[in-house]
């Protein structure tokens, strides 16, 4: 499950539970989890490695 999927699920849950919100509406938003940032960095690194491999194969 990607971070975007989790964000969509959270937003859908907030909309569906809208009538039950009371004190949660004033709570500040939490920053993204460090694990998500690490996952994004790993994905970026993997994309760079694949791009370099493709360039090596083509030339």
Coordinates of C-alpha atoms in Angstrom, one line a residue:
X1 CA 0.0 0.0 0.0
X2 CA 1.4 3.3 -1.0
X3 CA 1.4 6.5 1.0
X4 CA -1.1 8.0 -1.5
X5 CA -3.4 5.1 -0.9
X6 CA -3.1 5.5 2.9
X7 CA -3.9 9.2 2.5
X8 CA -6.9 8.5 0.4
X9 CA -8.2 5.9 2.9
X10 CA -7.7 8.4 5.8
X11 CA -9.5 11.1 4.0
X12 CA -12.4 8.8 3.1
X13 CA -12.6 7.7 6.8
X14 CA -12.7 11.3 7.9
X15 CA -15.4 12.2 5.5
X16 CA -17.5 9.1 6.4
X17 CA -17.0 9.8 10.2
X18 CA -17.7 13.5 9.8
X19 CA -20.8 13.6 12.0
X20 CA -18.8 11.9 14.9
X21 CA -15.9 14.3 15.0
X22 CA -15.8 16.7 17.9
X23 CA -12.3 17.4 19.5
X24 CA -10.3 15.7 16.7
X25 CA -11.2 18.5 14.3
X26 CA -9.1 21.0 16.2
X27 CA -6.1 18.6 16.6
X28 CA -3.0 19.6 14.6
X29 CA -2.1 17.4 11.7
X30 CA 0.8 14.9 12.3
X31 CA 3.9 15.1 10.2
X32 CA 4.4 12.1 7.8
X33 CA 6.1 9.1 9.4
X34 CA 9.8 8.8 8.9
X35 CA 9.2 5.3 7.5
X36 CA 7.3 6.8 4.6
X37 CA 10.2 9.2 3.8
X38 CA 12.6 6.3 4.0
X39 CA 10.4 4.3 1.6
X40 CA 10.3 7.2 -0.8
X41 CA 14.1 7.6 -0.8
X42 CA 14.5 3.8 -1.4
X43 CA 12.1 4.0 -4.3
X44 CA 14.0 7.0 -5.8
X45 CA 17.3 5.2 -5.5
X46 CA 15.9 2.1 -7.1
X47 CA 14.6 4.2 -10.0
X48 CA 18.0 5.8 -10.5
X49 CA 19.7 2.4 -10.5
X50 CA 17.2 1.1 -13.1
X51 CA 17.7 4.2 -15.3
X52 CA 21.5 3.7 -15.2
X53 CA 21.1 0.0 -16.0
X54 CA 18.9 0.9 -19.0
X55 CA 21.4 3.5 -20.3
X56 CA 24.2 0.9 -20.0
X57 CA 22.2 -1.6 -22.0
X58 CA 21.3 0.8 -24.7
X59 CA 24.8 2.2 -25.3

